[in-house]
Amino acid sequence: NAGVTQTPKFQVLKTGQSMTLQCAQDMNHNSMYWYRQDPGMGLRLIYYSASEGTTDKGEVPNGYNVSRLNKREFSLRLESAAPSQTSVYFCASTQVMNTEAFFGQGTRLTVV
Amino acid sequence: GEDVEQSLFLSVREGDSSVINCTYTDSSSTYLYWYKQEPGAGLQLLTYIFSNMDMKQDQRLTVLLNKKDKHLSLRIADTQTGDSAIYFCAETDTDKLIFGTGTRLQVFP
């Protein structure tokens, strides 16, 4: 039982490059989330998907796009990476809102 | 908007009690949570409290909720070196989970 799987685990990008972070969960959860974690700032919500077919902006959506490809997968895309997007990114899922969140292991992204 | 605040660091001696504090702003949260993050890993749920409760005890963990002051605390009794981690409190908005800034707990011998 893998839970929430994120790929890649590490990535270095040059400013202006694009990339997609992948996330998949095998728990049949309805809701999925993308957070970024920065020192002293905790976890900030980038985008979330309350259910398959819906996505909504979180606290810090600028510079990102998401796709809820199906119930299992929720990807995060950086179209033109900037150094300010250097961070650790976490994907999470919940069965429904207000239930336990399960997290992936994180993607450490560096933009140079 | 929602805002969840915590102190950034806490250092305690092994065997002592640790108290991690959190203040939140959304009084409509149904549940309030404590998550633990060990180095290089994602967050894992540690415990939670329903908003109509004042206290919840779970082995070495005690959660206290003061709804009037919007204050949540986590007490860890007999703190061990394995408790060293970052602890996040979280509240729920209607359709999303909002985390605090995290408190790094360091336990020394």
Coordinates of C-alpha atoms in Angstrom, one line a residue:
Chain A
N1 CA 0.0 0.0 0.0
A2 CA 2.0 3.0 -1.3
G3 CA -0.3 5.8 0.0
V4 CA 0.7 9.1 -1.6
T5 CA 3.6 8.9 -4.1
Q6 CA 5.4 12.0 -5.5
T7 CA 7.9 12.2 -8.3
P8 CA 10.6 13.4 -8.6
K9 CA 12.2 13.5 -5.1
F10 CA 14.8 16.1 -6.2
Q11 CA 15.0 18.5 -9.1
V12 CA 17.2 21.4 -10.1
L13 CA 15.9 23.8 -12.8
K14 CA 17.2 26.8 -14.5
T15 CA 15.2 30.0 -14.3
G16 CA 12.6 30.0 -17.0
Q17 CA 12.4 26.2 -17.4
S18 CA 9.2 24.4 -17.0
M19 CA 8.4 21.1 -15.2
T20 CA 5.5 19.1 -13.8
L21 CA 5.5 17.5 -10.4
Q22 CA 3.5 14.3 -10.3
C23 CA 1.4 13.0 -7.4
A24 CA -0.7 9.8 -7.2
Q25 CA -2.6 8.3 -4.3
D26 CA -4.0 4.7 -4.1
M27 CA -6.4 5.2 -1.2
N28 CA -9.4 6.3 -3.3
H29 CA -9.4 9.7 -1.7
N30 CA -11.6 12.4 -3.1
S31 CA -9.5 15.5 -2.1
M32 CA -5.9 16.3 -3.1
Y33 CA -3.7 19.2 -2.2
W34 CA -0.3 20.8 -3.1
Y35 CA 1.6 22.7 -0.5
R36 CA 5.0 24.3 -0.4
Q37 CA 7.2 24.3 2.7
D38 CA 9.7 27.1 3.3
P39 CA 11.7 27.8 6.5
G40 CA 9.8 29.8 9.1
M41 CA 6.6 29.9 6.9
G42 CA 5.2 26.4 7.5
L43 CA 3.1 24.8 4.8
R44 CA 1.3 27.1 2.4
L45 CA -1.5 25.8 0.2
I46 CA -0.9 26.3 -3.5
Y47 CA -3.9 24.6 -5.1
Y48 CA -6.3 22.0 -4.1
S49 CA -8.9 19.7 -5.6
A50 CA -11.9 18.9 -3.5
S51 CA -13.1 16.2 -5.9
E52 CA -12.3 14.8 -9.3
G53 CA -13.0 17.5 -11.9
T54 CA -12.6 20.5 -9.6
T55 CA -9.5 22.6 -8.7
D56 CA -9.2 25.8 -6.6
K57 CA -6.6 28.3 -5.7
G58 CA -5.0 28.2 -2.3
E59 CA -2.9 30.9 -0.6
V60 CA 0.0 31.1 -3.0
P61 CA -1.2 30.0 -6.5
N62 CA 0.8 32.5 -8.7
G63 CA 3.3 30.9 -11.0
Y64 CA 1.6 27.4 -10.8
N65 CA -1.0 25.4 -12.6
V66 CA -2.6 22.1 -11.6
S67 CA -4.5 19.3 -13.3
R68 CA -6.7 16.7 -11.6
L69 CA -6.1 14.1 -14.2
N70 CA -8.4 11.5 -12.6
K71 CA -9.3 10.5 -9.1
R72 CA -5.8 9.2 -8.4
E73 CA -3.6 11.8 -9.9
F74 CA -3.0 15.5 -9.2
S75 CA -0.1 17.3 -11.0
L76 CA 1.5 20.6 -10.3
R77 CA 3.1 22.5 -13.2
L78 CA 5.6 25.4 -13.1
E79 CA 5.5 27.0 -16.6
S80 CA 8.5 29.3 -16.1
A81 CA 10.4 28.6 -13.0
A82 CA 11.7 31.4 -10.8
P83 CA 14.2 31.3 -7.9
S84 CA 11.4 32.2 -5.5
Q85 CA 9.9 28.8 -6.3
T86 CA 12.8 27.1 -4.7
S87 CA 11.1 25.1 -2.0
V88 CA 10.0 21.7 -0.8
Y89 CA 6.7 20.7 -2.3
F90 CA 4.3 18.3 -0.7
C91 CA 1.2 16.6 -2.1
A92 CA -1.5 15.4 0.2
S93 CA -4.9 13.7 0.0
T94 CA -7.9 13.3 2.3
Q95 CA -10.9 11.0 2.0
V96 CA -13.2 14.0 2.2
M97 CA -12.7 17.4 3.7
N98 CA -12.0 17.5 7.5
T99 CA -10.5 14.1 7.7
E100 CA -6.9 12.9 8.2
A101 CA -4.5 14.1 5.5
F102 CA -1.9 11.7 4.1
F103 CA 1.3 13.2 2.7
G104 CA 3.8 12.3 0.1
Q105 CA 7.5 12.3 0.9
G106 CA 8.1 15.7 -0.8
T107 CA 9.9 17.1 -3.8
R108 CA 12.9 19.3 -3.1
L109 CA 13.1 21.8 -6.0
T110 CA 15.9 24.2 -6.5
V111 CA 15.7 26.9 -9.2
V112 CA 19.0 28.5 -10.1
Chain B
G1 CA -8.2 35.2 6.1
E2 CA -7.1 32.2 8.0
D3 CA -3.9 32.5 10.0
V4 CA -2.4 29.8 12.3
E5 CA 0.6 30.8 14.3
Q6 CA 3.2 28.9 16.4
S7 CA 6.5 29.7 18.0
L8 CA 9.3 28.4 15.8
F9 CA 11.5 26.6 18.3
L10 CA 11.3 24.6 21.6
S11 CA 14.2 22.9 23.3
V12 CA 13.6 20.5 26.2
R13 CA 15.6 18.0 28.3
E14 CA 14.8 14.3 27.8
G15 CA 12.2 13.2 30.4
D16 CA 10.7 16.7 30.8
S17 CA 7.3 17.7 29.4
S18 CA 7.0 19.7 26.2
V19 CA 4.2 22.2 25.5
I20 CA 3.7 23.4 22.0
N21 CA 1.3 26.3 21.5
C22 CA -0.8 27.4 18.6
T23 CA -3.2 30.2 17.9
Y24 CA -5.8 30.1 15.1
T25 CA -8.3 32.5 13.7
D26 CA -11.1 30.5 12.1
S27 CA -13.6 29.8 14.8
S28 CA -15.7 27.6 12.5
S29 CA -13.1 24.8 12.4
T30 CA -14.8 21.5 13.2
Y31 CA -11.5 19.8 14.0
L32 CA -8.1 21.0 15.0
Y33 CA -5.1 18.8 14.3
W34 CA -1.5 18.2 15.3
Y35 CA 0.8 16.8 12.7
K36 CA 4.4 15.6 13.2
Q37 CA 7.2 15.9 10.5
E38 CA 10.4 14.0 11.0
P39 CA 13.5 15.0 9.0
G40 CA 13.2 14.3 5.2
A41 CA 9.6 13.1 5.5
G42 CA 6.1 14.3 4.9
L43 CA 3.7 15.1 7.7
Q44 CA 1.8 12.5 9.7
L45 CA -1.2 13.0 11.8
L46 CA -0.4 12.8 15.5
T47 CA -3.7 13.6 17.1
Y48 CA -6.8 15.8 16.7
I49 CA -9.5 17.3 18.8
F50 CA -13.1 18.0 18.0
S51 CA -14.1 21.6 18.4
N52 CA -16.6 21.0 21.1
M53 CA -14.0 19.4 23.4
D54 CA -11.7 21.1 25.8
M55 CA -9.2 18.4 26.3
K56 CA -8.1 15.1 24.7
Q57 CA -5.6 12.7 26.1
D58 CA -3.9 10.0 24.1
Q59 CA -1.1 8.2 26.0
R60 CA 1.8 10.7 26.4
L61 CA -0.1 13.4 24.4
T62 CA -2.6 15.9 25.9
V63 CA -4.4 18.4 23.7
L64 CA -6.0 21.4 25.2
L65 CA -8.4 23.7 23.4
N66 CA -9.5 27.1 24.5
K67 CA -12.1 28.2 22.0
K68 CA -12.6 31.6 23.6
D69 CA -9.0 32.5 23.1
K70 CA -8.6 30.4 19.9
H71 CA -5.6 28.7 21.5
L72 CA -4.6 25.1 21.0
S73 CA -1.7 23.3 22.8
L74 CA 0.0 20.0 22.7
R75 CA 1.7 18.6 25.7
I76 CA 4.1 15.7 25.4
A77 CA 4.8 14.0 28.7
D78 CA 8.2 12.3 29.3
T79 CA 9.7 13.7 26.1
Q80 CA 12.1 11.4 24.4
T81 CA 14.8 12.0 21.7
G82 CA 12.5 10.3 19.2
D83 CA 10.1 13.1 19.7
S84 CA 12.5 15.6 18.1
A85 CA 10.6 16.8 15.0
I86 CA 8.6 19.7 13.6
Y87 CA 5.1 19.9 15.0
F88 CA 2.3 21.6 13.0
C89 CA -1.1 22.6 14.2
A90 CA -3.8 22.8 11.6
E91 CA -7.4 24.0 11.3
T92 CA -10.0 23.3 8.7
D93 CA -11.7 25.9 6.6
T94 CA -14.8 24.7 4.8
D95 CA -12.9 23.0 2.1
K96 CA -9.2 23.2 2.9
L97 CA -6.7 22.4 5.6
I98 CA -4.6 25.3 6.9
F99 CA -1.3 24.7 8.6
G100 CA 0.6 26.7 11.1
T101 CA 4.3 27.7 10.7
G102 CA 5.5 24.7 12.6
T103 CA 7.5 24.3 15.9
R104 CA 10.8 22.6 15.8
L105 CA 11.2 20.5 19.0
Q106 CA 14.7 19.6 20.0
V107 CA 15.2 17.1 22.8
F108 CA 18.6 17.0 24.5
P109 CA 20.0 14.4 26.9

